[in-house]
PDB file of C-alpha atoms in Angstrom:
ATOM      1  CA  MET A   1       3.089 -61.094 -19.536  1.00 67.00           C
ATOM      2  CA  THR A   2       6.104 -62.957 -20.901  1.00 90.00           C
ATOM      3  CA  ASN A   3       9.294 -60.932 -21.117  1.00 94.00           C
ATOM      4  CA  LEU A   4      11.941 -61.191 -23.807  1.00 97.00           C
ATOM      5  CA  GLU A   5      14.244 -64.151 -23.372  1.00 96.00           C
ATOM      6  CA  GLY A   6      17.873 -63.547 -22.557  1.00 98.00           C
ATOM      7  CA  LEU A   7      20.418 -62.831 -19.865  1.00 98.00           C
ATOM      8  CA  VAL A   8      20.932 -59.433 -18.253  1.00 98.00           C
ATOM      9  CA  VAL A   9      24.687 -58.987 -17.951  1.00 98.00           C
ATOM     10  CA  GLY A  10      27.073 -56.225 -16.979  1.00 97.00           C
ATOM     11  CA  SER A  11      28.867 -54.867 -20.018  1.00 97.00           C
ATOM     12  CA  LEU A  12      32.456 -55.847 -20.638  1.00 96.00           C
ATOM     13  CA  ASN A  13      35.148 -53.221 -21.021  1.00 96.00           C
ATOM     14  CA  LYS A  14      35.622 -51.529 -24.412  1.00 96.00           C
ATOM     15  CA  LEU A  15      32.837 -53.193 -26.358  1.00 97.00           C
ATOM     16  CA  GLN A  16      31.949 -51.433 -29.606  1.00 97.00           C
ATOM     17  CA  GLY A  17      28.295 -50.692 -30.257  1.00 98.00           C
ATOM     18  CA  PHE A  18      25.914 -48.092 -31.633  1.00 97.00           C
ATOM     19  CA  ASP A  19      22.742 -46.161 -30.949  1.00 97.00           C
ATOM     20  CA  THR A  20      20.151 -45.498 -33.627  1.00 96.00           C
ATOM     21  CA  ALA A  21      16.705 -43.985 -34.055  1.00 94.00           C
ATOM     22  CA  ASP A  22      16.123 -46.259 -37.065  1.00 96.00           C
ATOM     23  CA  ASN A  23      14.585 -49.713 -37.011  1.00 97.00           C
ATOM     24  CA  VAL A  24      17.085 -52.575 -36.984  1.00 98.00           C
ATOM     25  CA  SER A  25      16.120 -55.716 -38.896  1.00 98.00           C
ATOM     26  CA  LEU A  26      17.474 -59.191 -38.208  1.00 98.00           C
ATOM     27  CA  GLU A  27      19.587 -58.982 -41.370  1.00 98.00           C
ATOM     28  CA  THR A  28      21.001 -55.600 -40.339  1.00 98.00           C
ATOM     29  CA  ALA A  29      21.756 -56.785 -36.807  1.00 99.00           C
ATOM     30  CA  LYS A  30      23.689 -59.732 -38.240  1.00 99.00           C
ATOM     31  CA  LYS A  31      25.738 -57.394 -40.445  1.00 98.00           C
ATOM     32  CA  PHE A  32      26.705 -55.258 -37.457  1.00 98.00           C
ATOM     33  CA  TYR A  33      27.620 -58.349 -35.453  1.00 98.00           C
ATOM     34  CA  GLN A  34      29.826 -59.614 -38.276  1.00 98.00           C
ATOM     35  CA  ASP A  35      31.499 -56.191 -38.318  1.00 98.00           C
ATOM     36  CA  ASN A  36      32.443 -56.559 -34.623  1.00 97.00           C
ATOM     37  CA  TYR A  37      29.696 -54.442 -33.101  1.00 98.00           C
ATOM     38  CA  ARG A  38      28.409 -56.088 -29.945  1.00 98.00           C
ATOM     39  CA  PHE A  39      25.509 -53.995 -28.686  1.00 99.00           C
ATOM     40  CA  CYS A  40      22.727 -51.719 -29.847  1.00 99.00           C
ATOM     41  CA  LEU A  41      20.820 -48.923 -28.121  1.00 99.00           C
ATOM     42  CA  ARG A  42      17.354 -48.299 -29.546  1.00 98.00           C
ATOM     43  CA  TYR A  43      15.011 -45.405 -28.925  1.00 97.00           C
ATOM     44  CA  ILE A  44      11.592 -45.273 -27.320  1.00 97.00           C
ATOM     45  CA  PRO A  45       9.198 -42.268 -27.112  1.00 95.00           C
ATOM     46  CA  ASN A  46       8.819 -39.750 -24.303  1.00 91.00           C
ATOM     47  CA  SER A  47       5.425 -38.603 -23.048  1.00 83.00           C
ATOM     48  CA  THR A  48       4.975 -36.143 -25.947  1.00 84.00           C
ATOM     49  CA  TYR A  49       7.105 -37.683 -28.706  1.00 71.00           C
ATOM     50  CA  PRO A  50       4.947 -38.633 -31.720  1.00 69.00           C
ATOM     51  CA  PRO A  51       4.859 -42.300 -32.762  1.00 67.00           C
ATOM     52  CA  GLY A  52       7.701 -43.224 -35.062  1.00 80.00           C
ATOM     53  CA  ASN A  53      10.445 -45.799 -35.437  1.00 89.00           C
ATOM     54  CA  ASP A  54      10.278 -46.783 -31.791  1.00 96.00           C
ATOM     55  CA  LEU A  55      11.579 -50.078 -30.445  1.00 98.00           C
ATOM     56  CA  THR A  56       9.032 -52.895 -30.304  1.00 97.00           C
ATOM     57  CA  GLU A  57       9.126 -56.441 -29.010  1.00 98.00           C
ATOM     58  CA  GLU A  58       9.521 -57.907 -32.502  1.00 98.00           C
ATOM     59  CA  GLU A  59      12.423 -55.635 -33.367  1.00 98.00           C
ATOM     60  CA  ALA A  60      14.072 -56.371 -30.025  1.00 99.00           C
ATOM     61  CA  LYS A  61      13.882 -60.086 -30.809  1.00 99.00           C
ATOM     62  CA  ASP A  62      15.546 -59.488 -34.184  1.00 99.00           C
ATOM     63  CA  ILE A  63      18.361 -57.470 -32.595  1.00 99.00           C
ATOM     64  CA  LEU A  64      19.002 -60.218 -30.050  1.00 99.00           C
ATOM     65  CA  LEU A  65      18.809 -63.018 -32.624  1.00 99.00           C
ATOM     66  CA  GLY A  66      21.317 -61.091 -34.725  1.00 98.00           C
ATOM     67  CA  GLY A  67      23.835 -61.441 -31.905  1.00 98.00           C
ATOM     68  CA  LEU A  68      23.715 -57.947 -30.436  1.00 99.00           C
ATOM     69  CA  ALA A  69      23.142 -57.073 -26.804  1.00 99.00           C
ATOM     70  CA  LEU A  70      20.336 -54.567 -26.263  1.00 99.00           C
ATOM     71  CA  MET A  71      19.777 -51.438 -24.194  1.00 99.00           C
ATOM     72  CA  VAL A  72      17.106 -48.748 -24.451  1.00 99.00           C
ATOM     73  CA  VAL A  73      17.256 -44.937 -24.589  1.00 98.00           C
ATOM     74  CA  GLN A  74      14.330 -42.513 -24.502  1.00 97.00           C
ATOM     75  CA  HIS A  75      14.073 -39.694 -27.036  1.00 94.00           C
ATOM     76  CA  VAL A  76      14.821 -36.203 -25.775  1.00 93.00           C
ATOM     77  CA  ARG A  77      11.919 -33.747 -25.885  1.00 89.00           C
ATOM     78  CA  GLY A  78      13.539 -31.817 -28.727  1.00 82.00           C
ATOM     79  CA  THR A  79      15.269 -28.465 -28.402  1.00 83.00           C
ATOM     80  CA  HIS A  80      14.515 -25.606 -26.005  1.00 87.00           C
ATOM     81  CA  TRP A  81      12.301 -27.626 -23.685  1.00 92.00           C
ATOM     82  CA  ILE A  82      11.805 -26.726 -20.020  1.00 94.00           C
ATOM     83  CA  ALA A  83      12.969 -29.357 -17.546  1.00 95.00           C
ATOM     84  CA  ASN A  84      11.085 -29.831 -14.267  1.00 96.00           C
ATOM     85  CA  GLY A  85      10.107 -32.590 -11.894  1.00 98.00           C
ATOM     86  CA  ALA A  86       6.620 -33.130 -13.300  1.00 97.00           C
ATOM     87  CA  LEU A  87       7.989 -33.741 -16.793  1.00 96.00           C
ATOM     88  CA  GLY A  88      10.639 -36.040 -15.382  1.00 97.00           C
ATOM     89  CA  GLN A  89       7.954 -38.176 -13.784  1.00 98.00           C
ATOM     90  CA  GLN A  90       5.862 -38.212 -16.973  1.00 96.00           C
ATOM     91  CA  ASP A  91       8.775 -39.157 -19.196  1.00 96.00           C
ATOM     92  CA  GLY A  92      10.109 -41.742 -16.760  1.00 98.00           C
ATOM     93  CA  GLU A  93       6.708 -43.394 -16.464  1.00 98.00           C
ATOM     94  CA  LYS A  94       6.359 -43.390 -20.258  1.00 97.00           C
ATOM     95  CA  ALA A  95       9.772 -45.046 -20.601  1.00 97.00           C
ATOM     96  CA  ALA A  96       8.904 -47.671 -18.011  1.00 98.00           C
ATOM     97  CA  THR A  97       5.491 -48.555 -19.419  1.00 97.00           C
ATOM     98  CA  TRP A  98       6.810 -48.672 -23.004  1.00 97.00           C
ATOM     99  CA  CYS A  99       9.591 -51.039 -21.982  1.00 98.00           C
ATOM    100  CA  GLN A 100       7.176 -53.232 -20.057  1.00 98.00           C
ATOM    101  CA  ASN A 101       4.269 -53.319 -22.510  1.00 97.00           C
ATOM    102  CA  GLN A 102       5.646 -52.627 -25.986  1.00 97.00           C
ATOM    103  CA  VAL A 103       9.104 -54.198 -25.704  1.00 98.00           C
ATOM    104  CA  LYS A 104       8.567 -56.767 -22.924  1.00 98.00           C
ATOM    105  CA  LEU A 105      11.980 -55.772 -21.602  1.00 99.00           C
ATOM    106  CA  PRO A 106      12.956 -57.793 -18.521  1.00 98.00           C
ATOM    107  CA  PRO A 107      13.970 -56.066 -15.281  1.00 98.00           C
ATOM    108  CA  LYS A 108      17.496 -54.750 -14.606  1.00 98.00           C
ATOM    109  CA  VAL A 109      18.288 -53.768 -18.223  1.00 99.00           C
ATOM    110  CA  SER A 110      19.730 -50.252 -18.620  1.00 99.00           C
ATOM    111  CA  VAL A 111      17.166 -47.686 -19.763  1.00 99.00           C
ATOM    112  CA  TRP A 112      18.752 -44.314 -20.503  1.00 99.00           C
ATOM    113  CA  CYS A 113      17.477 -40.760 -20.079  1.00 98.00           C
ATOM    114  CA  ASP A 114      18.649 -38.470 -22.902  1.00 97.00           C
ATOM    115  CA  LEU A 115      19.398 -35.197 -21.089  1.00 96.00           C
ATOM    116  CA  GLU A 116      20.249 -32.361 -23.471  1.00 94.00           C
ATOM    117  CA  THR A 117      19.136 -29.084 -25.126  1.00 92.00           C
ATOM    118  CA  MET A 118      17.075 -27.738 -22.200  1.00 93.00           C
ATOM    119  CA  GLU A 119      16.015 -24.102 -22.478  1.00 91.00           C
ATOM    120  CA  ASN A 120      16.483 -23.773 -18.704  1.00 93.00           C
ATOM    121  CA  ALA A 121      19.799 -25.639 -18.474  1.00 89.00           C
ATOM    122  CA  LYS A 122      21.174 -23.035 -16.049  1.00 93.00           C
ATOM    123  CA  ASP A 123      18.284 -23.609 -13.642  1.00 91.00           C
ATOM    124  CA  HIS A 124      20.095 -26.452 -11.942  1.00 96.00           C
ATOM    125  CA  ALA A 125      17.379 -27.152  -9.384  1.00 97.00           C
ATOM    126  CA  LEU A 126      14.704 -27.824 -12.023  1.00 97.00           C
ATOM    127  CA  VAL A 127      17.049 -29.941 -14.150  1.00 97.00           C
ATOM    128  CA  ILE A 128      17.983 -31.958 -11.074  1.00 98.00           C
ATOM    129  CA  ASP A 129      14.279 -32.384 -10.242  1.00 98.00           C
ATOM    130  CA  TYR A 130      13.658 -33.708 -13.764  1.00 98.00           C
ATOM    131  CA  CYS A 131      16.501 -36.202 -13.453  1.00 98.00           C
ATOM    132  CA  ARG A 132      15.465 -37.420 -10.015  1.00 99.00           C
ATOM    133  CA  GLU A 133      11.828 -37.942 -10.949  1.00 99.00           C
ATOM    134  CA  TRP A 134      12.788 -39.717 -14.175  1.00 99.00           C
ATOM    135  CA  TYR A 135      15.184 -41.958 -12.272  1.00 99.00           C
ATOM    136  CA  HIS A 136      12.646 -42.986  -9.645  1.00 99.00           C
ATOM    137  CA  ALA A 137       9.925 -43.762 -12.199  1.00 99.00           C
ATOM    138  CA  VAL A 138      12.243 -46.076 -14.145  1.00 99.00           C
ATOM    139  CA  TYR A 139      13.897 -47.585 -11.063  1.00 99.00           C
ATOM    140  CA  ASN A 140      10.533 -48.347  -9.452  1.00 99.00           C
ATOM    141  CA  ALA A 141       9.575 -50.267 -12.599  1.00 98.00           C
ATOM    142  CA  GLY A 142      12.563 -52.561 -12.043  1.00 98.00           C
ATOM    143  CA  TYR A 143      15.007 -51.215 -14.629  1.00 99.00           C
ATOM    144  CA  THR A 144      18.516 -49.788 -14.281  1.00 99.00           C
ATOM    145  CA  PRO A 145      18.193 -46.049 -14.980  1.00 99.00           C
ATOM    146  CA  GLY A 146      21.080 -44.400 -16.809  1.00 99.00           C
ATOM    147  CA  LEU A 147      21.806 -40.789 -17.749  1.00 99.00           C
ATOM    148  CA  TYR A 148      23.067 -39.632 -21.151  1.00 98.00           C
ATOM    149  CA  VAL A 149      24.904 -36.370 -20.549  1.00 97.00           C
ATOM    150  CA  GLY A 150      24.300 -34.476 -23.763  1.00 93.00           C
ATOM    151  CA  ALA A 151      24.609 -31.066 -25.371  1.00 91.00           C
ATOM    152  CA  GLY A 152      23.899 -28.071 -23.177  1.00 90.00           C
ATOM    153  CA  VAL A 153      24.042 -29.822 -19.797  1.00 94.00           C
ATOM    154  CA  LYS A 154      25.272 -27.234 -17.281  1.00 94.00           C
ATOM    155  CA  LEU A 155      25.398 -29.387 -14.157  1.00 96.00           C
ATOM    156  CA  SER A 156      28.811 -29.670 -12.523  1.00 97.00           C
ATOM    157  CA  SER A 157      30.749 -32.886 -12.053  1.00 98.00           C
ATOM    158  CA  GLU A 158      29.655 -32.977  -8.422  1.00 98.00           C
ATOM    159  CA  GLN A 159      26.006 -32.288  -9.253  1.00 98.00           C
ATOM    160  CA  LEU A 160      25.997 -35.142 -11.755  1.00 98.00           C
ATOM    161  CA  TYR A 161      27.531 -37.457  -9.169  1.00 98.00           C
ATOM    162  CA  ASP A 162      24.966 -36.423  -6.543  1.00 98.00           C
ATOM    163  CA  LEU A 163      22.065 -37.509  -8.750  1.00 98.00           C
ATOM    164  CA  PRO A 164      20.594 -40.933  -7.865  1.00 98.00           C
ATOM    165  CA  PHE A 165      21.955 -42.425 -11.104  1.00 99.00           C
ATOM    166  CA  GLN A 166      24.838 -44.882 -10.950  1.00 98.00           C
ATOM    167  CA  ASN A 167      25.139 -45.284 -14.728  1.00 99.00           C
ATOM    168  CA  TYR A 168      26.380 -42.446 -16.952  1.00 99.00           C
ATOM    169  CA  TRP A 169      26.841 -42.183 -20.725  1.00 98.00           C
ATOM    170  CA  LYS A 170      29.007 -39.417 -22.207  1.00 97.00           C
ATOM    171  CA  SER A 171      27.917 -37.741 -25.427  1.00 96.00           C
ATOM    172  CA  VAL A 172      30.242 -36.389 -28.110  1.00 92.00           C
ATOM    173  CA  SER A 173      29.522 -32.895 -26.772  1.00 91.00           C
ATOM    174  CA  SER A 174      31.814 -31.088 -24.357  1.00 88.00           C
ATOM    175  CA  VAL A 175      30.347 -32.117 -20.991  1.00 94.00           C
ATOM    176  CA  PRO A 176      31.703 -32.446 -17.440  1.00 94.00           C
ATOM    177  CA  ALA A 177      33.236 -35.620 -16.126  1.00 96.00           C
ATOM    178  CA  VAL A 178      31.155 -37.360 -13.475  1.00 98.00           C
ATOM    179  CA  TYR A 179      32.936 -36.754 -10.173  1.00 98.00           C
ATOM    180  CA  GLU A 180      34.614 -39.871  -8.769  1.00 97.00           C
ATOM    181  CA  ARG A 181      32.556 -42.329 -10.821  1.00 98.00           C
ATOM    182  CA  GLY A 182      33.240 -41.413 -14.461  1.00 98.00           C
ATOM    183  CA  TYR A 183      31.363 -42.818 -17.442  1.00 98.00           C
ATOM    184  CA  GLN A 184      30.268 -46.360 -18.315  1.00 98.00           C
ATOM    185  CA  MET A 185      29.726 -45.561 -21.960  1.00 98.00           C
ATOM    186  CA  VAL A 186      31.201 -42.978 -24.323  1.00 97.00           C
ATOM    187  CA  GLN A 187      29.768 -41.851 -27.640  1.00 95.00           C
ATOM    188  CA  ASN A 188      32.555 -41.761 -30.210  1.00 88.00           C
ATOM    189  CA  ASN A 189      33.446 -38.839 -32.420  1.00 67.00           C
ATOM    190  CA  SER A 190      32.496 -40.106 -35.863  1.00 62.00           C
ATOM    191  CA  PRO A 191      35.147 -39.832 -38.582  1.00 54.00           C
ATOM    192  CA  HIS A 192      32.306 -38.975 -40.953  1.00 50.00           C
ATOM    193  CA  SER A 193      30.066 -36.502 -39.125  1.00 49.00           C
ATOM    194  CA  ALA A 194      29.545 -34.962 -35.704  1.00 53.00           C
ATOM    195  CA  ASN A 195      25.933 -36.132 -36.001  1.00 64.00           C
ATOM    196  CA  GLY A 196      26.729 -39.761 -36.737  1.00 72.00           C
ATOM    197  CA  PHE A 197      26.777 -41.519 -40.074  1.00 84.00           C
ATOM    198  CA  GLN A 198      25.036 -44.169 -42.137  1.00 87.00           C
ATOM    199  CA  LYS A 199      26.081 -47.803 -42.004  1.00 93.00           C
ATOM    200  CA  PHE A 200      24.271 -50.845 -43.397  1.00 94.00           C
ATOM    201  CA  GLY A 201      21.370 -48.588 -44.380  1.00 92.00           C
ATOM    202  CA  ILE A 202      20.675 -46.954 -40.992  1.00 95.00           C
ATOM    203  CA  ASN A 203      21.924 -43.825 -39.236  1.00 94.00           C
ATOM    204  CA  ILE A 204      24.059 -44.538 -36.188  1.00 96.00           C
ATOM    205  CA  ASP A 205      26.322 -43.041 -33.571  1.00 95.00           C
ATOM    206  CA  GLU A 206      29.098 -45.307 -32.337  1.00 96.00           C
ATOM    207  CA  ASN A 207      29.643 -45.967 -28.639  1.00 97.00           C
ATOM    208  CA  LYS A 208      32.098 -47.846 -26.477  1.00 97.00           C
ATOM    209  CA  THR A 209      31.490 -49.340 -23.026  1.00 98.00           C
ATOM    210  CA  TYR A 210      33.729 -48.936 -20.005  1.00 98.00           C
ATOM    211  CA  ILE A 211      33.829 -50.139 -16.425  1.00 98.00           C
ATOM    212  CA  ASP A 212      33.651 -46.921 -14.424  1.00 98.00           C
ATOM    213  CA  ASN A 213      35.915 -45.883 -11.558  1.00 98.00           C
ATOM    214  CA  LEU A 214      33.539 -47.434  -9.008  1.00 98.00           C
ATOM    215  CA  LEU A 215      33.385 -50.677 -11.014  1.00 98.00           C
ATOM    216  CA  GLY A 216      29.917 -49.909 -12.340  1.00 98.00           C
ATOM    217  CA  ARG A 217      28.741 -51.360 -15.654  1.00 98.00           C
ATOM    218  CA  SER A 218      25.795 -50.762 -17.940  1.00 98.00           C
ATOM    219  CA  GLN A 219      23.319 -53.643 -17.998  1.00 99.00           C
ATOM    220  CA  MET A 220      22.561 -55.342 -21.318  1.00 99.00           C
ATOM    221  CA  LEU A 221      20.128 -58.001 -22.482  1.00 99.00           C
ATOM    222  CA  ILE A 222      21.742 -60.718 -24.589  1.00 99.00           C
ATOM    223  CA  LEU A 223      20.894 -64.253 -25.677  1.00 98.00           C
ATOM    224  CA  PRO A 224      22.839 -66.925 -23.751  1.00 97.00           C
ATOM    225  CA  GLU A 225      24.654 -68.320 -26.786  1.00 96.00           C
ATOM    226  CA  PHE A 226      25.976 -64.880 -27.715  1.00 96.00           C
ATOM    227  CA  ALA A 227      26.880 -64.080 -24.109  1.00 95.00           C
ATOM    228  CA  GLU A 228      29.079 -67.181 -24.097  1.00 94.00           C
ATOM    229  CA  LYS A 229      30.710 -66.203 -27.386  1.00 93.00           C
ATOM    230  CA  LEU A 230      31.271 -62.668 -26.123  1.00 94.00           C
ATOM    231  CA  ALA A 231      32.995 -63.870 -22.973  1.00 91.00           C
ATOM    232  CA  LYS A 232      35.237 -66.219 -24.934  1.00 88.00           C
ATOM    233  CA  GLU A 233      36.337 -63.597 -27.456  1.00 86.00           C
ATOM    234  CA  HIS A 234      36.868 -61.008 -24.733  1.00 81.00           C
ATOM    235  CA  TYR A 235      38.950 -63.115 -22.379  1.00 78.00           C
ATOM    236  CA  GLN A 236      40.849 -65.340 -24.791  1.00 65.00           C
TER     237      GLN A 236
END
């Protein structure tokens, strides 16, 4: 199996990017790049999510050729779902196998767990079990597991920190800070809508990268020529 070409690099500080559940064409990726967006997060299914506009190898190639760095996020199970360890393992394994087989994503790239809207959010032990099992399934496949801390998460700052994750992404919702570490990516409040907005024909939420308090960075796939351009524009 041949993986996607590119370099896996730690994100630079304060890069502007977006996440989207819509397919991104080469033409669209180029438009975002020209508008100073530098990365894209695209969605993949969980173990029950019906087939849809999920990231594929061909789309990933278009995103990279358009100049954008790439990361992956798995769809949440919807609203009012029940978190537990067994589901965490199922979803983590689905994320890993989709990235390996459908995207051909190389190792070390950040793959994010979308944690939000659990019916049993106050049952901290079961939510923690879900997160741990998801983490280990993705980590054992060679990727860098990350956690999106979304709406309805009731874990404390310390409980988030104690999870095995070392990469955290803050949603627009009111959620705890991650004790000591902080966040490596923050979803921006849109000036248009709390649920994102449409740009260049697709629905997006904007995000910005950060180096966290422990010097951690999210891990992105990018083509070498665009990695060089990114470094030059960032450090000049």
